[in-house]
Short mmCIF file of C-alpha atoms and ligand atoms in Angstrom, two decimals:
data_model
loop_
_atom_site.label_atom_id
_atom_site.label_comp_id
_atom_site.label_asym_id
_atom_site.label_seq_id
_atom_site.Cartn_x
_atom_site.Cartn_y
_atom_site.Cartn_z
CA UNK X 219 -26.33 17.68 9.91
CA UNK X 220 -27.20 21.38 9.85
CA UNK X 221 -29.47 20.87 12.86
CA UNK X 222 -26.60 19.43 14.92
CA UNK X 223 -24.59 22.56 14.27
CA UNK X 224 -27.19 24.58 16.11
CA UNK X 225 -30.36 26.42 15.43
CA UNK X 226 -28.81 29.48 13.87
CA UNK X 227 -26.84 27.55 11.30
CA UNK X 228 -29.97 25.67 10.39
CA UNK X 229 -31.99 28.84 9.90
CA UNK X 230 -29.21 30.57 8.03
CA UNK X 231 -28.87 27.60 5.72
CA UNK X 232 -32.54 27.44 4.85
CA UNK X 233 -32.73 31.19 4.42
CA UNK X 234 -29.94 30.98 1.90
CA UNK X 235 -31.64 28.14 0.07
CA UNK X 236 -34.90 30.07 0.11
CA UNK X 237 -33.21 33.11 -1.40
CA UNK X 238 -31.72 30.95 -4.10
CA UNK X 239 -35.00 29.36 -5.08
CA UNK X 240 -36.70 32.79 -5.00
CA UNK X 241 -34.11 34.06 -7.44
CA UNK X 242 -34.60 31.01 -9.66
CA UNK X 243 -38.36 31.51 -9.70
CA UNK X 244 -37.94 35.23 -10.37
CA UNK X 245 -35.58 34.54 -13.26
CA UNK X 246 -37.82 31.84 -14.66
CA UNK X 247 -40.85 34.12 -14.78
CA UNK X 248 -38.87 37.05 -16.10
CA UNK X 249 -37.30 34.83 -18.75
CA UNK X 250 -40.70 33.61 -19.91
CA UNK X 251 -41.84 37.22 -20.32
CA UNK X 252 -38.57 38.20 -22.00
CA UNK X 253 -39.15 35.54 -24.62
CA UNK X 254 -42.69 36.78 -25.27
CA UNK X 255 -41.58 40.40 -25.40
CA UNK X 256 -38.57 39.79 -27.57
CA UNK X 257 -36.10 41.06 -24.94
CA UNK X 258 -33.43 38.49 -25.70
CA UNK X 259 -30.71 39.39 -28.16
CA UNK X 260 -27.72 37.74 -29.71
CA UNK X 261 -24.18 39.03 -29.79
CA UNK X 262 -21.67 37.65 -32.25
CA UNK X 263 -17.98 36.97 -31.68
CA UNK X 264 -15.64 36.63 -34.67
CA UNK X 265 -13.70 33.44 -35.28
CA UNK X 266 -10.43 34.05 -37.10
CA UNK X 267 -8.58 31.78 -39.49
CA UNK X 268 -5.00 31.39 -38.31
CA UNK X 269 -3.46 31.18 -41.78
CA UNK X 270 -5.34 33.99 -43.55
CA UNK X 271 -6.21 36.21 -40.59
CA UNK X 272 -9.72 36.53 -41.98
CA UNK X 273 -13.02 36.22 -40.15
CA UNK X 274 -14.41 32.84 -41.10
CA UNK X 275 -17.06 32.40 -38.47
CA UNK X 276 -19.27 33.92 -35.81
CA UNK X 277 -20.35 32.46 -32.51
CA UNK X 278 -23.84 33.52 -31.44
CA UNK X 279 -24.02 34.27 -27.71
CA UNK X 280 -27.25 35.04 -25.86
CA UNK X 281 -27.69 38.36 -24.09
CA UNK X 282 -30.50 39.31 -21.77
CA UNK X 283 -31.09 42.77 -20.42
CA UNK X 284 -33.93 43.05 -17.93
CA UNK X 285 -35.35 46.48 -16.96
CA UNK X 286 -35.01 45.79 -13.17
CA UNK X 287 -32.43 43.02 -12.99
CA UNK X 288 -30.08 44.60 -15.51
CA UNK X 289 -27.80 42.42 -17.53
CA UNK X 290 -28.17 38.74 -16.53
CA UNK X 291 -25.32 36.44 -17.56
CA UNK X 292 -26.11 33.37 -19.67
CA UNK X 293 -24.07 31.40 -17.13
CA UNK X 294 -26.85 32.22 -14.64
CA UNK X 295 -30.00 32.11 -16.77
CA UNK X 296 -29.23 29.17 -19.09
CA UNK X 297 -29.38 26.65 -16.18
CA UNK X 298 -32.72 28.18 -15.12
CA UNK X 299 -33.99 27.90 -18.67
CA UNK X 300 -32.83 24.28 -18.81
CA UNK X 301 -34.49 23.30 -15.51
CA UNK X 302 -37.80 24.86 -16.55
CA UNK X 303 -37.82 23.50 -20.09
CA UNK X 304 -37.86 27.06 -21.46
CA UNK X 305 -34.54 26.31 -23.12
CA UNK X 306 -36.31 24.51 -25.95
CA UNK X 307 -38.15 27.66 -27.01
CA UNK X 308 -35.14 29.86 -26.34
CA UNK X 309 -32.82 27.53 -28.22
CA UNK X 310 -35.11 27.49 -31.23
CA UNK X 311 -35.26 31.28 -31.16
CA UNK X 312 -31.45 31.46 -30.98
CA UNK X 313 -30.98 29.11 -33.91
CA UNK X 314 -33.57 30.84 -36.09
CA UNK X 315 -32.26 34.33 -35.27
CA UNK X 316 -28.63 33.36 -35.87
CA UNK X 317 -29.45 31.70 -39.20
CA UNK X 318 -31.48 34.69 -40.39
CA UNK X 319 -28.63 36.97 -39.40
CA UNK X 320 -26.10 34.93 -41.33
CA UNK X 321 -28.35 34.98 -44.40
CA UNK X 322 -28.74 38.76 -44.08
CA UNK X 323 -24.94 39.19 -43.90
CA UNK X 324 -24.50 37.02 -46.97
CA UNK X 325 -27.04 39.09 -48.90
CA UNK X 326 -25.17 42.23 -47.81
CA UNK X 327 -21.91 40.76 -49.06
CA UNK X 328 -20.43 40.61 -45.55
CA UNK X 329 -17.58 38.12 -45.68
CA UNK X 330 -18.24 37.94 -49.40
CA UNK X 331 -14.58 37.11 -50.02
CA UNK X 332 -15.13 33.77 -48.31
CA UNK X 333 -17.88 32.09 -46.40
CA UNK X 334 -18.71 32.86 -42.82
CA UNK X 335 -20.11 30.06 -40.68
CA UNK X 336 -22.44 30.49 -37.72
CA UNK X 337 -21.76 28.63 -34.49
CA UNK X 338 -24.68 28.15 -32.11
CA UNK X 339 -24.45 26.73 -28.58
CA UNK X 340 -26.66 23.77 -27.90
CA UNK X 341 -28.01 22.81 -24.48
CA UNK X 342 -28.09 19.17 -23.41
CA UNK X 343 -31.88 19.48 -23.20
CA UNK X 344 -32.05 20.46 -26.88
CA UNK X 345 -29.59 17.76 -27.85
CA UNK X 346 -31.66 15.06 -26.16
CA UNK X 347 -34.90 16.29 -27.72
CA UNK X 348 -35.98 13.86 -30.45
CA UNK X 349 -37.10 16.64 -32.77
CA UNK X 350 -33.69 18.40 -32.90
CA UNK X 351 -32.31 17.20 -36.25
CA UNK X 352 -35.60 17.88 -38.05
CA UNK X 353 -35.91 21.28 -36.39
CA UNK X 354 -32.41 22.28 -37.48
CA UNK X 355 -33.11 21.20 -41.06
CA UNK X 356 -36.38 23.15 -41.02
CA UNK X 357 -34.68 26.33 -39.82
CA UNK X 358 -31.91 25.98 -42.41
CA UNK X 359 -34.48 25.58 -45.17
CA UNK X 360 -36.49 28.54 -43.93
CA UNK X 361 -33.44 30.77 -44.06
CA UNK X 362 -32.11 29.17 -47.24
CA UNK X 363 -28.71 28.34 -45.83
CA UNK X 364 -26.43 25.47 -46.80
CA UNK X 365 -26.28 23.10 -43.78
CA UNK X 366 -22.47 23.24 -43.67
CA UNK X 367 -22.69 26.92 -42.71
CA UNK X 368 -24.18 26.05 -39.34
CA UNK X 369 -22.08 24.62 -36.56
CA UNK X 370 -23.63 23.27 -33.38
CA UNK X 371 -21.50 23.59 -30.24
CA UNK X 372 -21.94 20.86 -27.68
CA UNK X 373 -19.98 20.38 -24.47
CA UNK X 374 -18.16 17.12 -23.83
CA UNK X 375 -20.32 16.20 -20.85
CA UNK X 376 -23.49 16.24 -22.92
CA UNK X 377 -22.13 13.74 -25.40
CA UNK X 378 -20.48 11.55 -22.75
CA UNK X 379 -23.59 11.40 -20.58
CA UNK X 380 -25.19 9.00 -23.05
CA UNK X 381 -22.56 8.22 -25.69
CA UNK X 382 -24.72 5.80 -27.67
CA UNK X 383 -27.64 8.21 -27.85
CA UNK X 384 -25.20 10.99 -28.76
CA UNK X 385 -23.69 8.95 -31.58
CA UNK X 386 -27.15 8.38 -33.09
CA UNK X 387 -28.04 12.10 -32.96
CA UNK X 388 -24.65 13.10 -34.34
CA UNK X 389 -25.01 10.64 -37.21
CA UNK X 390 -28.42 12.06 -38.02
CA UNK X 391 -27.12 15.65 -37.98
CA UNK X 392 -24.07 14.62 -39.99
CA UNK X 393 -26.26 12.96 -42.65
CA UNK X 394 -28.12 16.25 -42.96
CA UNK X 395 -24.81 18.03 -43.56
CA UNK X 396 -24.77 19.86 -40.22
CA UNK X 397 -21.45 20.24 -38.43
CA UNK X 398 -20.83 19.73 -34.74
CA UNK X 399 -18.03 20.96 -32.53
CA UNK X 400 -17.11 20.04 -28.97
CA UNK X 401 -17.13 23.18 -26.82
CA UNK X 402 -14.94 23.65 -23.74
CA UNK X 403 -12.87 20.67 -24.84
CA UNK X 404 -10.60 19.29 -22.13
CA UNK X 405 -12.82 20.19 -19.18
CA UNK X 406 -15.19 17.23 -19.34
CA UNK X 407 -14.45 13.61 -18.68
CA UNK X 408 -13.53 12.97 -22.26
CA UNK X 409 -13.22 9.37 -23.23
CA UNK X 410 -10.83 9.46 -26.12
CA UNK X 411 -12.16 6.17 -27.47
CA UNK X 412 -15.53 7.83 -28.05
CA UNK X 413 -14.04 10.82 -29.77
CA UNK X 414 -13.42 8.80 -32.90
CA UNK X 415 -17.01 7.53 -32.90
CA UNK X 416 -18.51 11.00 -32.54
CA UNK X 417 -19.27 12.72 -35.81
CA UNK X 418 -17.49 15.86 -34.76
CA UNK X 419 -15.90 18.42 -37.04
CA UNK X 420 -14.04 20.64 -34.64
CA UNK X 421 -12.65 20.79 -31.10
CA UNK X 422 -12.88 24.08 -29.21
CA UNK X 423 -9.99 24.18 -26.77
CA UNK X 424 -11.33 25.56 -23.50
CA UNK X 425 -10.19 28.99 -22.41
CA UNK X 426 -8.94 27.66 -19.08
CA UNK X 427 -5.98 26.11 -20.93
CA UNK X 428 -5.43 29.18 -23.07
CA UNK X 429 -5.40 31.71 -20.21
CA UNK X 430 -1.90 30.98 -18.88
CA UNK X 431 -0.34 29.62 -22.08
CA UNK X 432 2.42 32.17 -21.96
CA UNK X 433 3.88 30.99 -18.65
CA UNK X 434 2.37 27.64 -17.68
CA UNK X 435 4.30 24.71 -19.17
CA UNK X 436 1.53 22.26 -18.25
CA UNK X 437 -1.11 24.22 -20.13
CA UNK X 438 1.26 24.43 -23.08
CA UNK X 439 1.66 20.65 -23.00
CA UNK X 440 -2.11 20.08 -22.80
CA UNK X 441 -2.91 22.46 -25.65
CA UNK X 442 -0.16 21.03 -27.80
CA UNK X 443 -1.44 17.49 -27.13
CA UNK X 444 -5.04 18.41 -27.98
CA UNK X 445 -3.97 19.99 -31.27
CA UNK X 446 -1.83 17.07 -32.38
CA UNK X 447 -4.47 14.55 -31.34
CA UNK X 448 -7.12 16.50 -33.29
CA UNK X 449 -4.83 16.53 -36.32
CA UNK X 450 -4.34 12.76 -36.22
CA UNK X 451 -8.09 12.28 -35.95
CA UNK X 452 -8.74 14.67 -38.82
CA UNK X 453 -10.48 17.25 -36.65
CA UNK X 454 -10.26 21.03 -36.83
CA UNK X 455 -9.19 23.04 -33.77
CA UNK X 456 -10.18 26.44 -32.49
CA UNK X 457 -8.83 28.05 -29.32
CA UNK X 458 -11.21 30.21 -27.30
CA UNK X 459 -10.36 33.01 -24.91
CA UNK X 460 -7.32 34.26 -26.84
CA UNK X 461 -6.39 37.59 -25.28
CA UNK X 462 -2.74 38.16 -26.15
CA UNK X 463 -0.14 38.04 -28.90
CA UNK X 464 1.86 35.52 -26.86
CA UNK X 465 -1.04 33.08 -26.74
CA UNK X 466 -1.65 33.58 -30.44
CA UNK X 467 2.00 32.92 -31.32
CA UNK X 468 2.06 29.68 -29.38
CA UNK X 469 -1.20 28.49 -30.93
CA UNK X 470 0.08 29.29 -34.42
CA UNK X 471 3.32 27.42 -33.76
CA UNK X 472 1.32 24.37 -32.69
CA UNK X 473 -0.83 24.48 -35.80
CA UNK X 474 -4.16 25.47 -34.26
CA UNK X 475 -6.56 26.23 -37.15
CA UNK X 476 -8.67 29.05 -35.70
CA UNK X 477 -8.77 31.50 -32.82
CA UNK X 478 -11.46 33.42 -30.99
CA UNK X 479 -11.13 35.88 -28.14
CA UNK X 480 -10.91 39.44 -26.84
CA UNK X 481 -7.53 39.86 -28.57
CA UNK X 482 -9.54 40.18 -31.79
CA UNK X 483 -12.98 41.24 -30.61
CA UNK X 484 -15.54 40.80 -27.87
CA UNK X 485 -18.97 39.44 -28.72
CA UNK X 486 -20.92 42.34 -30.25
CA UNK X 487 -24.28 43.23 -31.78
CA UNK X 488 -24.84 42.28 -35.43
CA UNK X 489 -23.95 45.74 -36.81
CA UNK X 490 -20.69 45.78 -34.89
CA UNK X 491 -19.81 42.36 -36.22
CA UNK X 492 -20.40 43.27 -39.85
CA UNK X 493 -18.39 46.48 -39.44
CA UNK X 494 -15.55 44.45 -37.93
CA UNK X 495 -15.56 42.03 -40.88
CA UNK X 496 -15.62 44.84 -43.45
CA UNK X 497 -12.73 46.68 -41.78
CA UNK X 498 -10.66 43.52 -41.57
CA UNK X 499 -11.38 42.60 -45.18
CA UNK X 500 -10.47 46.07 -46.51
CA UNK X 501 -6.68 45.57 -46.89
CA UNK X 502 -7.24 42.25 -48.66
CA UNK X 503 -9.76 43.86 -51.01
CA UNK X 504 -7.38 46.69 -51.88
CA UNK X 505 -4.61 44.19 -52.49
CA UNK X 506 -6.81 42.09 -54.78
CA UNK X 507 -7.78 45.18 -56.77
CA UNK X 508 -4.15 46.24 -57.17
CA UNK X 509 -3.01 43.01 -58.83
P1 LIG E 3 -19.09 29.30 -24.37
O1 LIG E 3 -19.96 28.80 -25.47
O2 LIG E 3 -17.90 28.48 -24.04
O3 LIG E 3 -18.72 30.78 -24.79
C1 LIG E 3 -17.51 31.40 -24.51
C2 LIG E 3 -17.64 32.46 -23.43
O4 LIG E 3 -16.37 33.09 -23.26
C3 LIG E 3 -18.63 33.57 -23.75
O5 LIG E 3 -19.20 33.99 -22.52
C4 LIG E 3 -17.71 34.66 -24.32
O6 LIG E 3 -18.25 35.96 -24.21
C5 LIG E 3 -16.48 34.49 -23.46
N1 LIG E 3 -15.24 34.94 -24.10
C6 LIG E 3 -14.96 35.02 -25.42
N2 LIG E 3 -13.69 35.44 -25.64
C7 LIG E 3 -13.14 35.64 -24.40
C8 LIG E 3 -11.83 36.10 -23.96
O7 LIG E 3 -10.93 36.39 -24.73
N3 LIG E 3 -11.65 36.16 -22.61
C9 LIG E 3 -12.63 35.82 -21.71
N4 LIG E 3 -12.36 35.93 -20.41
N5 LIG E 3 -13.88 35.39 -22.11
C10 LIG E 3 -14.12 35.31 -23.44
P2 LIG E 3 -20.76 34.29 -22.37
O8 LIG E 3 -21.25 34.98 -23.57
O9 LIG E 3 -20.98 34.90 -21.03
O10 LIG E 3 -21.40 32.82 -22.39
C11 LIG E 3 -21.13 31.91 -21.36
C12 LIG E 3 -21.68 30.55 -21.69
O11 LIG E 3 -23.12 30.57 -21.75
C13 LIG E 3 -21.25 30.01 -23.06
O12 LIG E 3 -19.94 29.45 -23.00
C14 LIG E 3 -22.32 28.98 -23.31
O13 LIG E 3 -22.03 27.78 -22.65
C15 LIG E 3 -23.54 29.61 -22.67
N6 LIG E 3 -24.37 30.24 -23.72
C16 LIG E 3 -24.29 31.46 -24.29
N7 LIG E 3 -25.22 31.63 -25.25
C17 LIG E 3 -25.91 30.46 -25.32
C18 LIG E 3 -27.01 29.97 -26.12
O14 LIG E 3 -27.54 30.65 -27.03
N8 LIG E 3 -27.47 28.71 -25.85
C19 LIG E 3 -26.90 27.92 -24.88
N9 LIG E 3 -27.42 26.70 -24.68
N10 LIG E 3 -25.88 28.33 -24.12
C20 LIG E 3 -25.37 29.58 -24.35
MG1 LIG E 4 -19.63 28.05 -27.29
MG1 LIG E 5 -16.48 27.39 -24.66
MG1 LIG E 6 -18.31 27.58 -21.56
#
């Protein structure tokens, strides 16, 4: 097809493909070294309870800063890590680091007025790996955390790709007390009949529906439907990408349980997160002491 369009098109096309695979190879090698040299870090974004306004969770998000390449987005390097299999090692590192961090916060009394949960994103490659449930249990034991404090975020597509396999893994995780949430909910080809078979605790409403909530009636209808469906199924809801008071007001009206987004805080290093929690808890603490 490209050949028919003429020689130049053909050459241009392959040159572009070449550049892309060069970049992939470059990233793959750099990523392998980054893992060895401990150059990956986690940022944490607060999850806020709608009714109390308190921080009740953190989502761990990978960050990679490379000396020459600069800051590489997870949207670019996660697929490379998945294709090369590196994601298994990276994912294990993420889970262990996030769990240790949560334990450290608990020992420091961060969020001591309630419990903070840790949400970790899971790649399809990790989810399909037979060792996953045992690995998660091992990491939880190592860091002496109650399983219910960890929440694994999985996108719809991953579960729907092999629903029967997914149900088995989810049952195993569920029996170990580990919670699962469906990330980016509404963007995949969700089969609602499977939703009731999945051992899921929470739906994360994708930010694409939240973005224009203030002036798009269709998005309002979709979000409202997701929330009421989740309620009937006994599932929790969290909206991601909340950036404005208007979005927050609508979500509260609809009975969304939790919110996460730049309106409250961007993902930040561990110290920033604990400072954020302490500052937010301060008024409550003063109030409790005054009564
Ligand atoms: P996600 O899990 O759906 O994470 C939400 C993304 O939205 C994050 O982007 C976050 O920084 C961003 N975000 C949060 N609040 C707002 C907001 O108010 N407005 C806007 N515009 N964006 C907001 P990030 O950190 O670049 O991560 C992108 C994706 O990369 C994640 O989507 C997740 O799928 C993947 N990812 C990140 N860390 C990990 C990881 O440790 N493991 C795996 N497997 N995937 C990860
Ligand atoms: Mg997520
Ligand atoms: Mg998401
Ligand atoms: Mg996403």
